[in-house]
PDB file of C-alpha atoms and ligand atoms in Angstrom:
ATOM      1  CA  MET L   1     -49.523 -22.997   5.464  1.00  0.00           C
ATOM      2  CA  THR L   2     -53.083 -24.333   5.415  1.00  0.00           C
ATOM      3  CA  ALA L   3     -54.917 -24.536   2.096  1.00  0.00           C
ATOM      4  CA  PRO L   4     -57.255 -21.645   1.283  1.00  0.00           C
ATOM      5  CA  PHE L   5     -60.914 -22.468   1.921  1.00  0.00           C
ATOM      6  CA  LEU L   6     -61.529 -22.277  -1.798  1.00  0.00           C
ATOM      7  CA  ALA L   7     -59.089 -22.131  -4.698  1.00  0.00           C
ATOM      8  CA  ALA L   8     -60.017 -21.433  -8.310  1.00  0.00           C
ATOM      9  CA  ARG L   9     -57.460 -22.555 -10.896  1.00  0.00           C
ATOM     10  CA  GLY L  10     -57.610 -21.481 -14.529  1.00  0.00           C
ATOM     11  CA  ILE L  11     -61.359 -20.951 -14.522  1.00  0.00           C
ATOM     12  CA  ALA L  12     -62.871 -20.169 -17.934  1.00  0.00           C
ATOM     13  CA  LYS L  13     -66.479 -19.808 -18.976  1.00  0.00           C
ATOM     14  CA  ARG L  14     -67.781 -19.559 -22.512  1.00  0.00           C
ATOM     15  CA  PHE L  15     -71.349 -18.820 -23.509  1.00  0.00           C
ATOM     16  CA  GLY L  16     -71.388 -19.925 -27.147  1.00  0.00           C
ATOM     17  CA  ALA L  17     -68.927 -17.644 -28.946  1.00  0.00           C
ATOM     18  CA  LEU L  18     -68.604 -15.282 -25.986  1.00  0.00           C
ATOM     19  CA  THR L  19     -65.783 -15.785 -23.503  1.00  0.00           C
ATOM     20  CA  ALA L  20     -67.117 -14.447 -20.204  1.00  0.00           C
ATOM     21  CA  LEU L  21     -64.126 -15.619 -18.128  1.00  0.00           C
ATOM     22  CA  SER L  22     -60.666 -16.912 -18.868  1.00  0.00           C
ATOM     23  CA  GLY L  23     -57.726 -18.123 -16.828  1.00  0.00           C
ATOM     24  CA  VAL L  24     -58.987 -16.971 -13.435  1.00  0.00           C
ATOM     25  CA  ASP L  25     -56.813 -18.082 -10.510  1.00  0.00           C
ATOM     26  CA  LEU L  26     -58.020 -17.008  -7.099  1.00  0.00           C
ATOM     27  CA  ASP L  27     -57.648 -18.098  -3.476  1.00  0.00           C
ATOM     28  CA  ILE L  28     -60.370 -17.345  -0.944  1.00  0.00           C
ATOM     29  CA  ASN L  29     -59.375 -17.598   2.716  1.00  0.00           C
ATOM     30  CA  ALA L  30     -61.313 -18.207   5.916  1.00  0.00           C
ATOM     31  CA  GLY L  31     -61.746 -15.103   8.048  1.00  0.00           C
ATOM     32  CA  GLU L  32     -61.269 -12.608   5.241  1.00  0.00           C
ATOM     33  CA  VAL L  33     -63.548 -10.316   3.284  1.00  0.00           C
ATOM     34  CA  LEU L  34     -62.530 -10.425  -0.367  1.00  0.00           C
ATOM     35  CA  ALA L  35     -64.018  -7.796  -2.666  1.00  0.00           C
ATOM     36  CA  LEU L  36     -64.620  -8.567  -6.327  1.00  0.00           C
ATOM     37  CA  LEU L  37     -64.551  -5.423  -8.430  1.00  0.00           C
ATOM     38  CA  GLY L  38     -64.911  -4.655 -12.105  1.00  0.00           C
ATOM     39  CA  ASP L  39     -66.995  -2.847 -14.668  1.00  0.00           C
ATOM     40  CA  ASN L  40     -70.369  -4.035 -15.931  1.00  0.00           C
ATOM     41  CA  GLY L  41     -69.899  -7.268 -17.855  1.00  0.00           C
ATOM     42  CA  ALA L  42     -66.422  -7.932 -16.404  1.00  0.00           C
ATOM     43  CA  GLY L  43     -67.432 -11.464 -15.376  1.00  0.00           C
ATOM     44  CA  LYS L  44     -67.963 -11.060 -11.612  1.00  0.00           C
ATOM     45  CA  SER L  45     -71.437 -12.605 -11.411  1.00  0.00           C
ATOM     46  CA  THR L  46     -70.458 -15.368 -13.819  1.00  0.00           C
ATOM     47  CA  PHE L  47     -67.494 -16.219 -11.597  1.00  0.00           C
ATOM     48  CA  ILE L  48     -69.506 -16.403  -8.382  1.00  0.00           C
ATOM     49  CA  LYS L  49     -72.210 -18.427 -10.121  1.00  0.00           C
ATOM     50  CA  ILE L  50     -69.516 -21.019 -10.834  1.00  0.00           C
ATOM     51  CA  LEU L  51     -68.481 -20.992  -7.156  1.00  0.00           C
ATOM     52  CA  ALA L  52     -72.155 -21.302  -6.211  1.00  0.00           C
ATOM     53  CA  GLY L  53     -72.766 -24.296  -8.471  1.00  0.00           C
ATOM     54  CA  ALA L  54     -75.237 -22.325 -10.617  1.00  0.00           C
ATOM     55  CA  HIS L  55     -73.004 -22.489 -13.742  1.00  0.00           C
ATOM     56  CA  ALA L  56     -70.495 -25.165 -14.715  1.00  0.00           C
ATOM     57  CA  GLN L  57     -67.099 -23.808 -15.749  1.00  0.00           C
ATOM     58  CA  SER L  58     -65.962 -24.525 -19.331  1.00  0.00           C
ATOM     59  CA  SER L  59     -62.485 -25.316 -18.029  1.00  0.00           C
ATOM     60  CA  GLY L  60     -60.403 -25.026 -14.900  1.00  0.00           C
ATOM     61  CA  GLU L  61     -60.729 -26.456 -11.448  1.00  0.00           C
ATOM     62  CA  LEU L  62     -62.157 -25.614  -8.032  1.00  0.00           C
ATOM     63  CA  LEU L  63     -60.646 -26.935  -4.796  1.00  0.00           C
ATOM     64  CA  VAL L  64     -62.318 -26.781  -1.400  1.00  0.00           C
ATOM     65  CA  GLU L  65     -59.845 -27.080   1.468  1.00  0.00           C
ATOM     66  CA  GLY L  66     -57.330 -28.475  -1.001  1.00  0.00           C
ATOM     67  CA  ALA L  67     -59.563 -31.155  -2.524  1.00  0.00           C
ATOM     68  CA  PRO L  68     -60.963 -30.912  -6.079  1.00  0.00           C
ATOM     69  CA  VAL L  69     -64.740 -30.467  -6.207  1.00  0.00           C
ATOM     70  CA  SER L  70     -67.277 -30.529  -8.988  1.00  0.00           C
ATOM     71  CA  PHE L  71     -70.608 -28.803  -8.446  1.00  0.00           C
ATOM     72  CA  ALA L  72     -73.546 -30.015 -10.516  1.00  0.00           C
ATOM     73  CA  SER L  73     -75.986 -27.707  -8.697  1.00  0.00           C
ATOM     74  CA  PRO L  74     -76.214 -25.049  -5.970  1.00  0.00           C
ATOM     75  CA  LYS L  75     -77.075 -27.889  -3.590  1.00  0.00           C
ATOM     76  CA  ASP L  76     -73.628 -29.413  -4.168  1.00  0.00           C
ATOM     77  CA  ALA L  77     -71.960 -26.065  -3.443  1.00  0.00           C
ATOM     78  CA  ALA L  78     -74.088 -25.670  -0.299  1.00  0.00           C
ATOM     79  CA  SER L  79     -73.032 -29.067   0.969  1.00  0.00           C
ATOM     80  CA  SER L  80     -69.416 -27.921   0.603  1.00  0.00           C
ATOM     81  CA  GLY L  81     -70.267 -24.954   2.831  1.00  0.00           C
ATOM     82  CA  ILE L  82     -70.783 -22.311   0.136  1.00  0.00           C
ATOM     83  CA  ALA L  83     -73.810 -20.042   0.483  1.00  0.00           C
ATOM     84  CA  THR L  84     -74.615 -17.359  -2.050  1.00  0.00           C
ATOM     85  CA  ILE L  85     -76.809 -14.377  -1.383  1.00  0.00           C
ATOM     86  CA  PHE L  86     -77.927 -13.178  -4.792  1.00  0.00           C
ATOM     87  CA  GLN L  87     -79.069  -9.626  -5.193  1.00  0.00           C
ATOM     88  CA  GLU L  88     -82.690 -10.697  -5.545  1.00  0.00           C
ATOM     89  CA  LEU L  89     -82.295 -12.480  -2.160  1.00  0.00           C
ATOM     90  CA  ALA L  90     -84.880 -15.169  -2.905  1.00  0.00           C
ATOM     91  CA  LEU L  91     -86.783 -14.701   0.350  1.00  0.00           C
ATOM     92  CA  SER L  92     -90.491 -15.483   0.635  1.00  0.00           C
ATOM     93  CA  GLU L  93     -92.368 -12.299   1.477  1.00  0.00           C
ATOM     94  CA  ASN L  94     -95.354 -13.899   3.146  1.00  0.00           C
ATOM     95  CA  LEU L  95     -93.390 -16.310   5.321  1.00  0.00           C
ATOM     96  CA  SER L  96     -91.963 -15.274   8.672  1.00  0.00           C
ATOM     97  CA  ILE L  97     -88.291 -14.557   9.303  1.00  0.00           C
ATOM     98  CA  ALA L  98     -87.884 -17.881  11.119  1.00  0.00           C
ATOM     99  CA  GLU L  99     -89.610 -19.764   8.284  1.00  0.00           C
ATOM    100  CA  ASN L 100     -87.321 -18.111   5.737  1.00  0.00           C
ATOM    101  CA  VAL L 101     -84.200 -18.978   7.712  1.00  0.00           C
ATOM    102  CA  PHE L 102     -85.264 -22.642   7.828  1.00  0.00           C
ATOM    103  CA  LEU L 103     -86.887 -22.789   4.393  1.00  0.00           C
ATOM    104  CA  GLY L 104     -86.461 -26.269   2.919  1.00  0.00           C
ATOM    105  CA  ARG L 105     -84.811 -27.652   6.049  1.00  0.00           C
ATOM    106  CA  GLU L 106     -87.434 -27.166   8.742  1.00  0.00           C
ATOM    107  CA  LEU L 107     -87.024 -28.906  12.081  1.00  0.00           C
ATOM    108  CA  LYS L 108     -89.780 -31.463  12.478  1.00  0.00           C
ATOM    109  CA  ARG L 109     -90.922 -34.093  14.911  1.00  0.00           C
ATOM    110  CA  SER L 110     -93.368 -36.855  14.316  1.00  0.00           C
ATOM    111  CA  VAL L 111     -96.376 -37.530  16.542  1.00  0.00           C
ATOM    112  CA  LEU L 112     -98.220 -40.758  15.673  1.00  0.00           C
ATOM    113  CA  GLY L 113     -96.625 -40.577  12.233  1.00  0.00           C
ATOM    114  CA  ILE L 114     -97.827 -37.020  11.604  1.00  0.00           C
ATOM    115  CA  PRO L 115     -95.035 -34.476  11.107  1.00  0.00           C
ATOM    116  CA  PHE L 116     -95.153 -31.306  13.206  1.00  0.00           C
ATOM    117  CA  LEU L 117     -92.846 -28.314  12.886  1.00  0.00           C
ATOM    118  CA  LYS L 118     -90.692 -27.582  15.904  1.00  0.00           C
ATOM    119  CA  ARG L 119     -91.645 -23.904  15.828  1.00  0.00           C
ATOM    120  CA  GLY L 120     -90.329 -23.056  19.288  1.00  0.00           C
ATOM    121  CA  GLU L 121     -86.930 -24.536  18.578  1.00  0.00           C
ATOM    122  CA  MET L 122     -86.613 -22.843  15.174  1.00  0.00           C
ATOM    123  CA  ARG L 123     -87.653 -19.543  16.690  1.00  0.00           C
ATOM    124  CA  LYS L 124     -85.049 -19.892  19.429  1.00  0.00           C
ATOM    125  CA  ARG L 125     -82.296 -20.679  16.950  1.00  0.00           C
ATOM    126  CA  VAL L 126     -83.228 -17.696  14.761  1.00  0.00           C
ATOM    127  CA  ASP L 127     -83.384 -15.440  17.828  1.00  0.00           C
ATOM    128  CA  ALA L 128     -79.857 -16.504  18.750  1.00  0.00           C
ATOM    129  CA  LEU L 129     -78.556 -15.880  15.212  1.00  0.00           C
ATOM    130  CA  LEU L 130     -80.174 -12.436  15.011  1.00  0.00           C
ATOM    131  CA  THR L 131     -78.695 -11.529  18.398  1.00  0.00           C
ATOM    132  CA  GLU L 132     -75.289 -12.824  17.401  1.00  0.00           C
ATOM    133  CA  LEU L 133     -75.416 -10.687  14.267  1.00  0.00           C
ATOM    134  CA  ASP L 134     -76.709  -7.763  16.300  1.00  0.00           C
ATOM    135  CA  ALA L 135     -79.407  -7.388  13.646  1.00  0.00           C
ATOM    136  CA  HIS L 136     -81.971  -5.492  15.769  1.00  0.00           C
ATOM    137  CA  ILE L 137     -84.972  -7.518  14.667  1.00  0.00           C
ATOM    138  CA  SER L 138     -87.192  -8.191  17.647  1.00  0.00           C
ATOM    139  CA  ASP L 139     -89.733 -10.650  16.275  1.00  0.00           C
ATOM    140  CA  PRO L 140     -88.664 -13.703  14.237  1.00  0.00           C
ATOM    141  CA  GLU L 141     -92.377 -14.399  13.642  1.00  0.00           C
ATOM    142  CA  ALA L 142     -92.812 -11.177  11.639  1.00  0.00           C
ATOM    143  CA  PRO L 143     -93.363 -11.675   7.896  1.00  0.00           C
ATOM    144  CA  VAL L 144     -90.337 -10.850   5.730  1.00  0.00           C
ATOM    145  CA  GLY L 145     -92.625  -8.606   3.655  1.00  0.00           C
ATOM    146  CA  SER L 146     -92.707  -6.150   6.579  1.00  0.00           C
ATOM    147  CA  LEU L 147     -88.906  -5.747   6.737  1.00  0.00           C
ATOM    148  CA  SER L 148     -86.630  -3.074   5.318  1.00  0.00           C
ATOM    149  CA  GLY L 149     -83.975  -3.892   2.707  1.00  0.00           C
ATOM    150  CA  GLY L 150     -81.207  -4.025   5.313  1.00  0.00           C
ATOM    151  CA  GLN L 151     -83.224  -6.287   7.605  1.00  0.00           C
ATOM    152  CA  ARG L 152     -83.874  -8.608   4.647  1.00  0.00           C
ATOM    153  CA  GLN L 153     -80.136  -8.794   4.061  1.00  0.00           C
ATOM    154  CA  ALA L 154     -79.749  -9.750   7.717  1.00  0.00           C
ATOM    155  CA  VAL L 155     -82.315 -12.547   7.282  1.00  0.00           C
ATOM    156  CA  ALA L 156     -80.466 -13.805   4.188  1.00  0.00           C
ATOM    157  CA  ILE L 157     -77.209 -13.783   6.181  1.00  0.00           C
ATOM    158  CA  CYS L 158     -78.901 -15.719   9.017  1.00  0.00           C
ATOM    159  CA  ARG L 159     -80.065 -18.252   6.482  1.00  0.00           C
ATOM    160  CA  ALA L 160     -76.484 -18.680   5.267  1.00  0.00           C
ATOM    161  CA  LEU L 161     -75.239 -19.050   8.853  1.00  0.00           C
ATOM    162  CA  ASN L 162     -77.949 -21.580   9.621  1.00  0.00           C
ATOM    163  CA  LEU L 163     -76.594 -23.658   6.727  1.00  0.00           C
ATOM    164  CA  ASN L 164     -73.210 -23.548   8.525  1.00  0.00           C
ATOM    165  CA  ALA L 165     -71.722 -21.807   5.516  1.00  0.00           C
ATOM    166  CA  LYS L 166     -67.949 -21.474   5.495  1.00  0.00           C
ATOM    167  CA  LEU L 167     -68.013 -19.165   2.497  1.00  0.00           C
ATOM    168  CA  VAL L 168     -70.696 -16.530   2.083  1.00  0.00           C
ATOM    169  CA  ILE L 169     -70.861 -14.826  -1.314  1.00  0.00           C
ATOM    170  CA  MET L 170     -72.807 -11.584  -1.617  1.00  0.00           C
ATOM    171  CA  ASP L 171     -73.564 -10.026  -5.012  1.00  0.00           C
ATOM    172  CA  GLU L 172     -74.157  -6.273  -4.593  1.00  0.00           C
ATOM    173  CA  PRO L 173     -75.758  -6.538  -1.139  1.00  0.00           C
ATOM    174  CA  THR L 174     -75.987  -2.794  -0.575  1.00  0.00           C
ATOM    175  CA  ALA L 175     -76.947  -1.600  -4.078  1.00  0.00           C
ATOM    176  CA  ALA L 176     -80.558  -0.866  -3.122  1.00  0.00           C
ATOM    177  CA  LEU L 177     -79.968   0.286   0.453  1.00  0.00           C
ATOM    178  CA  ALA L 178     -80.043   3.643   2.211  1.00  0.00           C
ATOM    179  CA  VAL L 179     -77.016   4.886   4.122  1.00  0.00           C
ATOM    180  CA  ALA L 180     -77.912   3.537   7.581  1.00  0.00           C
ATOM    181  CA  GLU L 181     -78.880   0.133   6.227  1.00  0.00           C
ATOM    182  CA  THR L 182     -75.713  -0.047   4.164  1.00  0.00           C
ATOM    183  CA  ARG L 183     -73.698   0.536   7.342  1.00  0.00           C
ATOM    184  CA  LYS L 184     -75.565  -2.288   9.044  1.00  0.00           C
ATOM    185  CA  VAL L 185     -74.966  -4.744   6.204  1.00  0.00           C
ATOM    186  CA  LEU L 186     -71.281  -3.795   6.017  1.00  0.00           C
ATOM    187  CA  SER L 187     -70.866  -4.443   9.721  1.00  0.00           C
ATOM    188  CA  LEU L 188     -72.662  -7.790   9.350  1.00  0.00           C
ATOM    189  CA  THR L 189     -70.166  -8.606   6.619  1.00  0.00           C
ATOM    190  CA  ARG L 190     -67.249  -7.895   8.963  1.00  0.00           C
ATOM    191  CA  ARG L 191     -68.877  -9.918  11.714  1.00  0.00           C
ATOM    192  CA  LEU L 192     -69.159 -12.928   9.393  1.00  0.00           C
ATOM    193  CA  ALA L 193     -65.420 -12.762   8.710  1.00  0.00           C
ATOM    194  CA  GLU L 194     -64.639 -12.375  12.406  1.00  0.00           C
ATOM    195  CA  ARG L 195     -66.677 -15.520  12.981  1.00  0.00           C
ATOM    196  CA  GLY L 196     -64.187 -17.323  10.717  1.00  0.00           C
ATOM    197  CA  CYS L 197     -66.256 -17.319   7.524  1.00  0.00           C
ATOM    198  CA  ALA L 198     -64.719 -16.450   4.192  1.00  0.00           C
ATOM    199  CA  VAL L 199     -66.728 -13.656   2.579  1.00  0.00           C
ATOM    200  CA  VAL L 200     -66.776 -12.629  -1.085  1.00  0.00           C
ATOM    201  CA  LEU L 201     -68.391  -9.294  -1.702  1.00  0.00           C
ATOM    202  CA  ILE L 202     -69.211  -7.907  -5.143  1.00  0.00           C
ATOM    203  CA  SER L 203     -69.657  -4.159  -5.112  1.00  0.00           C
ATOM    204  CA  HIS L 204     -69.372  -1.131  -7.370  1.00  0.00           C
ATOM    205  CA  ASN L 205     -69.089   1.101  -4.320  1.00  0.00           C
ATOM    206  CA  ILE L 206     -65.385   1.768  -3.762  1.00  0.00           C
ATOM    207  CA  SER L 207     -65.806   3.412  -0.369  1.00  0.00           C
ATOM    208  CA  ASP L 208     -67.866   0.457   0.927  1.00  0.00           C
ATOM    209  CA  VAL L 209     -65.175  -1.871  -0.336  1.00  0.00           C
ATOM    210  CA  PHE L 210     -62.415   0.076   1.400  1.00  0.00           C
ATOM    211  CA  GLU L 211     -64.422  -0.007   4.593  1.00  0.00           C
ATOM    212  CA  VAL L 212     -64.815  -3.790   4.835  1.00  0.00           C
ATOM    213  CA  ALA L 213     -62.519  -5.682   2.470  1.00  0.00           C
ATOM    214  CA  ASP L 214     -59.160  -7.132   3.498  1.00  0.00           C
ATOM    215  CA  ARG L 215     -58.257  -7.871  -0.103  1.00  0.00           C
ATOM    216  CA  MET L 216     -59.499  -6.684  -3.489  1.00  0.00           C
ATOM    217  CA  VAL L 217     -59.533  -8.426  -6.827  1.00  0.00           C
ATOM    218  CA  VAL L 218     -60.259  -6.617 -10.073  1.00  0.00           C
ATOM    219  CA  PHE L 219     -61.827  -8.312 -13.087  1.00  0.00           C
ATOM    220  CA  ARG L 220     -61.715  -6.809 -16.536  1.00  0.00           C
ATOM    221  CA  ARG L 221     -63.147  -8.350 -19.684  1.00  0.00           C
ATOM    222  CA  GLY L 222     -63.289 -11.777 -18.098  1.00  0.00           C
ATOM    223  CA  ARG L 223     -59.772 -11.743 -16.703  1.00  0.00           C
ATOM    224  CA  LYS L 224     -58.393 -11.125 -13.252  1.00  0.00           C
ATOM    225  CA  VAL L 225     -56.154  -8.111 -13.834  1.00  0.00           C
ATOM    226  CA  ALA L 226     -55.140  -7.231 -10.288  1.00  0.00           C
ATOM    227  CA  GLU L 227     -55.140  -8.311  -6.693  1.00  0.00           C
ATOM    228  CA  ARG L 228     -54.303  -5.953  -3.824  1.00  0.00           C
ATOM    229  CA  LEU L 229     -54.320  -5.964  -0.050  1.00  0.00           C
ATOM    230  CA  ARG L 230     -56.314  -3.023   1.236  1.00  0.00           C
ATOM    231  CA  ALA L 231     -53.259  -1.812   3.122  1.00  0.00           C
ATOM    232  CA  ASP L 232     -51.236  -1.663  -0.123  1.00  0.00           C
ATOM    233  CA  THR L 233     -53.617   0.299  -2.316  1.00  0.00           C
ATOM    234  CA  ASN L 234     -56.000   3.255  -2.428  1.00  0.00           C
ATOM    235  CA  PRO L 235     -59.311   4.085  -4.115  1.00  0.00           C
ATOM    236  CA  GLU L 236     -57.659   5.955  -7.011  1.00  0.00           C
ATOM    237  CA  GLU L 237     -55.526   2.954  -7.888  1.00  0.00           C
ATOM    238  CA  ILE L 238     -58.500   0.591  -7.721  1.00  0.00           C
ATOM    239  CA  VAL L 239     -60.531   2.862 -10.018  1.00  0.00           C
ATOM    240  CA  SER L 240     -57.695   2.979 -12.550  1.00  0.00           C
ATOM    241  CA  LEU L 241     -57.429  -0.823 -12.440  1.00  0.00           C
ATOM    242  CA  ILE L 242     -61.163  -1.113 -13.119  1.00  0.00           C
ATOM    243  CA  THR L 243     -61.142   1.368 -16.016  1.00  0.00           C
ATOM    244  CA  GLY L 244     -57.923  -0.007 -17.495  1.00  0.00           C
ATOM    245  CA  ALA L 245     -56.013   3.283 -17.189  1.00  0.00           C
ATOM    246  CA  HIS L 246     -53.525   1.706 -14.757  1.00  0.00           C
ATOM    247  CA  PRO L 247     -50.121   0.958 -16.357  1.00  0.00           C
ATOM    248  CA  ASP L 248     -50.208  -2.671 -15.116  1.00  0.00           C
ATOM    249  CA  VAL L 249     -53.500  -3.273 -16.920  1.00  0.00           C
ATOM    250  CA  ARG L 250     -52.319  -1.514 -20.080  1.00  0.00           C
ATOM    251  CA  ALA L 251     -49.199  -3.669 -20.142  1.00  0.00           C
ATOM    252  CA  LEU L 252     -51.267  -6.807 -19.581  1.00  0.00           C
ATOM    253  CA  GLU L 253     -53.756  -5.892 -22.311  1.00  0.00           C
ATOM    254  CA  ARG L 254     -50.980  -5.095 -24.817  1.00  0.00           C
ATOM    255  CA  THR L 255     -49.632  -8.612 -24.450  1.00  0.00           C
ATOM    256  CA  ASN L 256     -53.020 -10.300 -24.938  1.00  0.00           C
TER     257      ASN L 256
HETATM  258  N1  LIG S 301     -76.281 -16.807 -19.194  1.00  0.00           N
HETATM  259  C1  LIG S 301     -75.543 -16.085 -20.056  1.00  0.00           C
HETATM  260  N2  LIG S 301     -75.583 -16.291 -21.380  1.00  0.00           N
HETATM  261  C2  LIG S 301     -74.821 -15.590 -22.232  1.00  0.00           C
HETATM  262  N3  LIG S 301     -73.968 -14.622 -21.854  1.00  0.00           N
HETATM  263  C3  LIG S 301     -73.884 -14.345 -20.540  1.00  0.00           C
HETATM  264  C4  LIG S 301     -74.660 -15.055 -19.569  1.00  0.00           C
HETATM  265  N4  LIG S 301     -74.351 -14.573 -18.337  1.00  0.00           N
HETATM  266  C5  LIG S 301     -73.452 -13.600 -18.531  1.00  0.00           C
HETATM  267  N5  LIG S 301     -73.158 -13.469 -19.854  1.00  0.00           N
HETATM  268  C6  LIG S 301     -72.177 -12.521 -20.423  1.00  0.00           C
HETATM  269  O1  LIG S 301     -70.947 -12.697 -19.746  1.00  0.00           O
HETATM  270  C7  LIG S 301     -70.308 -11.454 -19.535  1.00  0.00           C
HETATM  271  C8  LIG S 301     -70.032 -11.258 -18.067  1.00  0.00           C
HETATM  272  O2  LIG S 301     -71.277 -11.030 -17.400  1.00  0.00           O
HETATM  273  P1  LIG S 301     -71.412 -10.937 -15.820  1.00  0.00           P
HETATM  274  O3  LIG S 301     -72.855 -10.938 -15.500  1.00  0.00           O
HETATM  275  O4  LIG S 301     -70.566 -11.975 -15.195  1.00  0.00           O
HETATM  276  O5  LIG S 301     -70.792  -9.501 -15.520  1.00  0.00           O
HETATM  277  P2  LIG S 301     -70.652  -8.698 -14.152  1.00  0.00           P
HETATM  278  O6  LIG S 301     -69.209  -8.424 -13.943  1.00  0.00           O
HETATM  279  O7  LIG S 301     -71.388  -9.385 -13.085  1.00  0.00           O
HETATM  280  O8  LIG S 301     -71.360  -7.302 -14.503  1.00  0.00           O
HETATM  281  P3  LIG S 301     -72.314  -6.337 -13.608  1.00  0.00           P
HETATM  282  O9  LIG S 301     -71.401  -5.471 -12.808  1.00  0.00           O
HETATM  283  O10 LIG S 301     -73.021  -5.536 -14.670  1.00  0.00           O
HETATM  284  O11 LIG S 301     -73.234  -7.182 -12.803  1.00  0.00           O
HETATM  285  C9  LIG S 301     -71.224 -10.392 -20.156  1.00  0.00           C
HETATM  286  O12 LIG S 301     -70.749 -10.118 -21.452  1.00  0.00           O
HETATM  287  C10 LIG S 301     -72.559 -11.082 -20.189  1.00  0.00           C
HETATM  288  O13 LIG S 301     -73.355 -10.584 -21.241  1.00  0.00           O
HETATM  289 MG1  LIG S 302     -73.101  -8.925 -11.959  1.00  0.00          MG
END
């Protein structure tokens, strides 16, 4: 057995008097799409912000490939191979696709001490990534402001791939998308996993989740209340785990 790409052990997060997360144990494996489900306020975003280095946990431990890590910032998480695509995407509208993919880590060469961008090389690399993702974007020089929501998601995914991410976390990537674009983003998600990436997907859309996820984890009131393989569950069960109507959750909540 190889270690999971990322393991969370006993993760808790308190914001003052509020306990947003407690005792979360979770393994995230390479090559799998893991869906994180739960009602509003269940702690999903807080949990992924800890994985992304955006929040420090109050207690508990994270291990990457079996070794304990401590993330002081998103940069630390990125250097461990963790890329997070937040819902707001954080792309720059007026920059081109290629510029967004390389933002902050542009390829440069120096001529007589003056730095020049290696535009051709960056463009080529972005072209290859877009083709590999089958993203149907013909011109990497186009400004991101001219793209649809689904195409922007594709650019954000390219950016993660360009960072050589081993874990890509997506918080509600399809919430604002139309049907066709949602399909595209879901298939990009699968392609990432097939490429050997671990993928964590937060979604409120149960049918999307059943389409792409290999495994599902349900959070409720800051706790992980269930974990299921897609093959062993169905949408009705997942909904009852989220709402707390499921007997397992009721039993768990009686003892707490
Ligand atoms: N920075 C913060 N300061 C104080 N409380 C916070 C902060 N971030 C989150 N919380 C609280 O932690 C709890 C969990 O919030 P979180 O955003 O993780 O939920 P979520 O599962 O992502 O919900 P949603 O589905 O609505 O996005 C909520 O009660 C929220 O108000
Ligand atoms: Mg959230």
